[in-house]
Each structure stands twice: as structure tokens, then as C-alpha cells.
PDB file of C-alpha atoms in Angstrom:
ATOM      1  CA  UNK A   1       0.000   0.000   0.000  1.00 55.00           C
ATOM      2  CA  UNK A   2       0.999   3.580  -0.709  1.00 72.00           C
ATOM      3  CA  UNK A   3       1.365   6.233   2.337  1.00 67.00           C
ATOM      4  CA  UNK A   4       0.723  10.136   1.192  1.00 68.00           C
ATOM      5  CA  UNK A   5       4.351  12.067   1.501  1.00 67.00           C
ATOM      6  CA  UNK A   6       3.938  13.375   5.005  1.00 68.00           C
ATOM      7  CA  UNK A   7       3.286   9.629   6.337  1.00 76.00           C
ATOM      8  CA  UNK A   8       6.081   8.484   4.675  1.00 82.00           C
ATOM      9  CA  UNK A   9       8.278  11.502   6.152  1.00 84.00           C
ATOM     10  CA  UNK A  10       7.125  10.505   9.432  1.00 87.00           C
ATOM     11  CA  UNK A  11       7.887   6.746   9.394  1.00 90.00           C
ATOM     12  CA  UNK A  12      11.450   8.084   7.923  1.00 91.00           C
ATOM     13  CA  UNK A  13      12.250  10.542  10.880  1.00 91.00           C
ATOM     14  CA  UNK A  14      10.809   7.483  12.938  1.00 93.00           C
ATOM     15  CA  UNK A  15      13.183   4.920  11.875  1.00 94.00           C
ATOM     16  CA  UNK A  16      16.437   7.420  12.275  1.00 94.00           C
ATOM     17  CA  UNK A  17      15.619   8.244  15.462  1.00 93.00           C
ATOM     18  CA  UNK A  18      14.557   4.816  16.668  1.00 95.00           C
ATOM     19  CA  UNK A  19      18.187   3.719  14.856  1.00 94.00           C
ATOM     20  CA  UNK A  20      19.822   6.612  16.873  1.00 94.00           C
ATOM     21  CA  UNK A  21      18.284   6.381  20.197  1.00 94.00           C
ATOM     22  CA  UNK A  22      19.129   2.693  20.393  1.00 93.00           C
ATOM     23  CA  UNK A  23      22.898   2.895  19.386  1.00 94.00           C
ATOM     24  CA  UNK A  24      22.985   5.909  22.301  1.00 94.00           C
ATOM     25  CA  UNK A  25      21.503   3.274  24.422  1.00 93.00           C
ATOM     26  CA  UNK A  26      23.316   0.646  23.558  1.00 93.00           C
ATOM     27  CA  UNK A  27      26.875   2.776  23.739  1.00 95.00           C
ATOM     28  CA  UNK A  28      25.799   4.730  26.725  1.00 95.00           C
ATOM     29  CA  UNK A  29      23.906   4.719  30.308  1.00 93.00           C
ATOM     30  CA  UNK A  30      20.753   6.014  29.913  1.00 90.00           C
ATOM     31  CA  UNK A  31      21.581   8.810  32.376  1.00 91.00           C
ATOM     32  CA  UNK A  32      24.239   9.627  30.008  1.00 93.00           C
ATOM     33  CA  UNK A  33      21.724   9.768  27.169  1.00 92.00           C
ATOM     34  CA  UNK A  34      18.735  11.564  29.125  1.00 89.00           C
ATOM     35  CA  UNK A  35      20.281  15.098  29.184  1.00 91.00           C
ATOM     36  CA  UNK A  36      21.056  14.780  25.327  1.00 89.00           C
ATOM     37  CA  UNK A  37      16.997  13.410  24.770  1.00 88.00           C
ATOM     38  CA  UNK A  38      15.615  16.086  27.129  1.00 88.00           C
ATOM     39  CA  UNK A  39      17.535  18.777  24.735  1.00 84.00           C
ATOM     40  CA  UNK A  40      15.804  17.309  21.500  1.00 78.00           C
ATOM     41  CA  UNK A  41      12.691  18.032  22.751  1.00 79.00           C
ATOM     42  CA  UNK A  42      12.192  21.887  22.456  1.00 75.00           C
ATOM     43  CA  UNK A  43       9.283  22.626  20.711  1.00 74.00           C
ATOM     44  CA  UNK A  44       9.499  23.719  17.040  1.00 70.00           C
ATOM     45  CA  UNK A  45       7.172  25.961  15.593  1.00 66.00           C
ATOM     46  CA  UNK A  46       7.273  24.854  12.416  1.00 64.00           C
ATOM     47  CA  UNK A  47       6.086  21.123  13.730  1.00 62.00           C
ATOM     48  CA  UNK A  48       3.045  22.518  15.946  1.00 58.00           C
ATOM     49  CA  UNK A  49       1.210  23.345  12.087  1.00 53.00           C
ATOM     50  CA  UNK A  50       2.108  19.608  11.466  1.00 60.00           C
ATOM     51  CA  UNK A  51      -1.317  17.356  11.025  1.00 59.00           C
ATOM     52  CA  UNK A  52       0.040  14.047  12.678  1.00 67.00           C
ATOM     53  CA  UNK A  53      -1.352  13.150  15.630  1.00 85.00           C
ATOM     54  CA  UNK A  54      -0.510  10.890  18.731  1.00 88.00           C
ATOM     55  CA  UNK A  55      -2.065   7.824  17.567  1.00 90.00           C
ATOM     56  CA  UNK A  56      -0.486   7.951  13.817  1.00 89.00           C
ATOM     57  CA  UNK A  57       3.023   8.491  15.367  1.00 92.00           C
ATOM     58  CA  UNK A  58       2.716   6.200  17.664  1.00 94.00           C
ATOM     59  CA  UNK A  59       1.628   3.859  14.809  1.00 91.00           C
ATOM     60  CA  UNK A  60       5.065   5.024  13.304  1.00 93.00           C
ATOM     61  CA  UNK A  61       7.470   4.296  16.166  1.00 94.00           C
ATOM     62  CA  UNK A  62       5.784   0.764  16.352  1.00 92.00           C
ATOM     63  CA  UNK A  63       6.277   0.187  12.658  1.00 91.00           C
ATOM     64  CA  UNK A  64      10.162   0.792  12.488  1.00 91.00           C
ATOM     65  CA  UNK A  65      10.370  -0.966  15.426  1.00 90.00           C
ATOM     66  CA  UNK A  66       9.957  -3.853  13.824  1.00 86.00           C
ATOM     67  CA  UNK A  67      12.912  -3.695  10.830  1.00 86.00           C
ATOM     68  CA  UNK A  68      15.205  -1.231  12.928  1.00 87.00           C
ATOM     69  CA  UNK A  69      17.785  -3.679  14.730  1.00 83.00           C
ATOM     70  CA  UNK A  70      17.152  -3.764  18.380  1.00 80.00           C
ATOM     71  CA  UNK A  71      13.847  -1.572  17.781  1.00 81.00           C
ATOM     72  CA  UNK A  72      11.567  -3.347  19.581  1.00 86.00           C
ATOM     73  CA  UNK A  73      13.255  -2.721  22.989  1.00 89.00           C
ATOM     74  CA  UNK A  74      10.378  -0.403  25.176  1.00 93.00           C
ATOM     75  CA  UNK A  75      12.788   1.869  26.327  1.00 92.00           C
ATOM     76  CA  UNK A  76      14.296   2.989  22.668  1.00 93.00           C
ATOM     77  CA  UNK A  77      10.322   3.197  21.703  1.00 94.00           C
ATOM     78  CA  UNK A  78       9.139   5.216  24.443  1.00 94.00           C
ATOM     79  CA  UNK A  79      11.937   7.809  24.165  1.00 94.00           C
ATOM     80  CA  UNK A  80      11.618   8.067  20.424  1.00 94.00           C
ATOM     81  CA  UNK A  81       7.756   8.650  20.623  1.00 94.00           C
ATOM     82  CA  UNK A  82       8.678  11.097  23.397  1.00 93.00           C
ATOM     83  CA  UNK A  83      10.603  13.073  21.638  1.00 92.00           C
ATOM     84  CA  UNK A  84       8.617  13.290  18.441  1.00 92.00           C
ATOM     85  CA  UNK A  85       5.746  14.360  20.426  1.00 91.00           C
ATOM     86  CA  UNK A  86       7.069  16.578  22.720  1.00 89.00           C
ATOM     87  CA  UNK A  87       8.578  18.620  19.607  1.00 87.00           C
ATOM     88  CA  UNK A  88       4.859  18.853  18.438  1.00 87.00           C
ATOM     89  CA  UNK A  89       3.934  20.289  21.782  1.00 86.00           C
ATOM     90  CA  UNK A  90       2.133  17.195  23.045  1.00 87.00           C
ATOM     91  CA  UNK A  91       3.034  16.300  26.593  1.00 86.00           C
ATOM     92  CA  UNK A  92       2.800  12.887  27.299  1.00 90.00           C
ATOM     93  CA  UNK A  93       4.463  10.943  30.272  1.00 91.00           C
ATOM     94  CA  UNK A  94       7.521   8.153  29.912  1.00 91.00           C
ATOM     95  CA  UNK A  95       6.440   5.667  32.525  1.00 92.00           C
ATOM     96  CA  UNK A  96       8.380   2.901  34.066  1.00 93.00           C
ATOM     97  CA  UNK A  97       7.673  -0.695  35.489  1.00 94.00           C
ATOM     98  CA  UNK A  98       9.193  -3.351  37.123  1.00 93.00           C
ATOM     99  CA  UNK A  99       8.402  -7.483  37.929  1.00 92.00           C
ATOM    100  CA  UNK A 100      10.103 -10.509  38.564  1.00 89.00           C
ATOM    101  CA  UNK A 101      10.398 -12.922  35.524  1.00 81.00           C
ATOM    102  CA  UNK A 102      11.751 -16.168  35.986  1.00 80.00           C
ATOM    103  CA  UNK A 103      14.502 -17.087  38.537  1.00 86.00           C
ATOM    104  CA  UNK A 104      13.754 -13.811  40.342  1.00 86.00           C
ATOM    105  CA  UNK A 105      15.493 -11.799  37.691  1.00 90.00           C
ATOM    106  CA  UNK A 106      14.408  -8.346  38.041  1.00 91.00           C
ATOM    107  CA  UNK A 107      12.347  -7.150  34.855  1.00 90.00           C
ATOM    108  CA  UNK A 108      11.437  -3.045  33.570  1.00 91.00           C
ATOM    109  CA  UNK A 109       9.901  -1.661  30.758  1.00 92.00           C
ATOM    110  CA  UNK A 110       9.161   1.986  29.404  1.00 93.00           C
ATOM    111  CA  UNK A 111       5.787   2.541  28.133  1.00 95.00           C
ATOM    112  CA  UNK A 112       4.125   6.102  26.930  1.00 94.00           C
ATOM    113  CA  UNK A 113       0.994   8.050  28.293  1.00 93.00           C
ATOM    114  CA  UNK A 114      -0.751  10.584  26.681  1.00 92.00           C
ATOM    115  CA  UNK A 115      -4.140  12.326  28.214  1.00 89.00           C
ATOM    116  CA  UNK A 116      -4.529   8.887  30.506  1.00 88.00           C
ATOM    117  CA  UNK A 117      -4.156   6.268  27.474  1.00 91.00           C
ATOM    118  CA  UNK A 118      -1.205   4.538  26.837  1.00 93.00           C
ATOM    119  CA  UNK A 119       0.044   5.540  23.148  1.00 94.00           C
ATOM    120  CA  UNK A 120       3.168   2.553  23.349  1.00 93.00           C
ATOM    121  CA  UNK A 121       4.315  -0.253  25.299  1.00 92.00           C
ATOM    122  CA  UNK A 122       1.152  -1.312  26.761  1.00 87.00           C
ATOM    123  CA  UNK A 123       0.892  -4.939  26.621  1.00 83.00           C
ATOM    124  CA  UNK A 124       1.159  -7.154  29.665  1.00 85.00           C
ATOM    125  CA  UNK A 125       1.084  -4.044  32.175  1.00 88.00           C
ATOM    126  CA  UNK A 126      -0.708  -5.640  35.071  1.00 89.00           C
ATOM    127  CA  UNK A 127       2.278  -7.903  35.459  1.00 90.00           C
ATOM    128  CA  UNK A 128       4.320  -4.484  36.028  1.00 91.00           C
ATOM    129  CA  UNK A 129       4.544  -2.722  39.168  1.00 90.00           C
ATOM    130  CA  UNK A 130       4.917   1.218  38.108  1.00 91.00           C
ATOM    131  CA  UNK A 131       7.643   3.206  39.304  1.00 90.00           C
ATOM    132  CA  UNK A 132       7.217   6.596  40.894  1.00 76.00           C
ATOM    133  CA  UNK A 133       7.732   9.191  38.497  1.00 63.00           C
ATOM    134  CA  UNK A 134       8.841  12.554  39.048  1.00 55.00           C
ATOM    135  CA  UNK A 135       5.317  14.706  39.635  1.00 55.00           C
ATOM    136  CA  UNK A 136       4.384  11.551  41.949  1.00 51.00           C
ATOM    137  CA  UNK A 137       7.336  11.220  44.349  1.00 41.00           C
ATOM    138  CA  UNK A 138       7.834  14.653  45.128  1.00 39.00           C
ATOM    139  CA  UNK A 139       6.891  16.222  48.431  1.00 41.00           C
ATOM    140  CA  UNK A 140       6.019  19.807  47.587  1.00 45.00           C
ATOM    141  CA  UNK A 141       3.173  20.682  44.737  1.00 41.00           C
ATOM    142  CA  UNK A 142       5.769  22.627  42.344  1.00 40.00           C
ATOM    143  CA  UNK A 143       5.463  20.879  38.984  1.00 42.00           C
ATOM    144  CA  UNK A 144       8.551  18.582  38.146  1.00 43.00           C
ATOM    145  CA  UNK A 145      11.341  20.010  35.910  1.00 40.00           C
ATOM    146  CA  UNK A 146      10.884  17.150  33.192  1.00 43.00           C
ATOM    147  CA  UNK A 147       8.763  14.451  32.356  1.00 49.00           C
ATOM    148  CA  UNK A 148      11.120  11.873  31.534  1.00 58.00           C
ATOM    149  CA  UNK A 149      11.206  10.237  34.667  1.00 52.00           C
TER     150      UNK A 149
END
């Protein structure tokens, strides 16, 4: 099937930044990567006119997940649909979650809220305990610097 041009654009800028989140990840900590994410994700004006919407990029980051090497891994997902939303001007929440699989091996994955519905990553959450994130585990009401927790 044919995609119009912007679709196509979109599952491009998808699959490089999939590609370069998960070298980053795979080269470096991700609190080594997180300061370099949280700087991609200024707003751009020129993106907030753009007609793509959660569910379509989310649809996109799933997609190139599945040909970009190592694309399926939650966290590489959930930071690359952060990013291209956050640049829209859509704030959506990078949540976290942790079980133990088999042998007591501890288990986490990355999963991404928008508006209460989860956008990516949200198979087999009940078997996840979610982690605290920032706006959640502070004491005082100010609003939390980020949202990549």
C-alpha cells in the first residue's frame, strides 16, 4: 500500500531516530543519554502546524520498530515517541515498570501516556509494578522540571 508524503516523512524521521536512540543506548547509560533526549525536545514551531497526531506516530514508532535492529526494545520506543511528540507540543508521560520474571530476575519496561491512554508499550502491564515518576514522588506541589522520569 501507498502512504501520502507526510506519512512516509514521518515513518522516515521514525526509523532514524529509533536507529539513533538505540545505538545511544546501547553505547551509553541512559543517564548519560537523558540530558542529550531532554535537549531534543524543544518545541518547534514549524512542527506545531504539522497534522500528525498521537495515535499515527505512535503507529510510526511501532512500525520501524519492527525492521530497525534492536527496535523493539520499550525503552528505545518510548523515548523516540517522546521526543517526536514533545517537539509537536504534546506532553505525554515516559512511565516505568518493574516485575520478577523467571529465577527472580528483576524485569522493567518503558511505556508512553498521553491524556490517561497509553500511546506505546502497553501490553502485559498488570504484570508491572509502576515506578514513581517525578510529579508523583515529590513532596512539595511545584510541577517537576521534566517528564522523563
Amino acid at each position: 500500500f501507498c502512504l501520502p508524503f507526510s506519512e512516509e516523512w514521518l515513518v522516515v524521521k521514525a526509523a532514524l531516530l529509533l536507529s539513533a536512540i538505540r545505538i545511544a543506548l546501547w553505547v551509553f547509560p541512559y543517564p548519560s543519554v537523558r540530558p542529550l533526549l531532554e535537549r531534543g525536545c524543544v518545541r518547534s514551531p514549524r512542527l506545531l502546524r504539522t497534522s500528525a497526531n498521537t495515535e499515527s506516530i505512535a503507529w510510526a514508532i511501532s512500525q520501524v520498530g519492527s525492521v530497525v535492529p534492536g527496535g523493539k526494545h520499550c525503552l528505545s520506543q518510548a523515548l523516540a515517541l517522546h521526543m517526536l511528540l514533545a517537539r509537536r507540543g504534546i506532553p505525554v508521560d515516559v512511565s516505568f515498570g518493574v516485575r520478577r520474571g523467571a529465577d527472580s530476575i528483576v524485569m522493567a519496561h518503558a511505556w508512553v501516556e498521553y491524556d490517561g491512554e497509553i500511546l506505546i508499550g502497553g501490553s502485559n502491564l498488570d504484570r508491572f509494578t509502576r515506578l514513581a515518576g517525578p510529579e508523583e514522588s515529590r513532596s512539595d506541589s511545584s510541577p517537576a522540571p521534566n517528564r522523563l522520569a
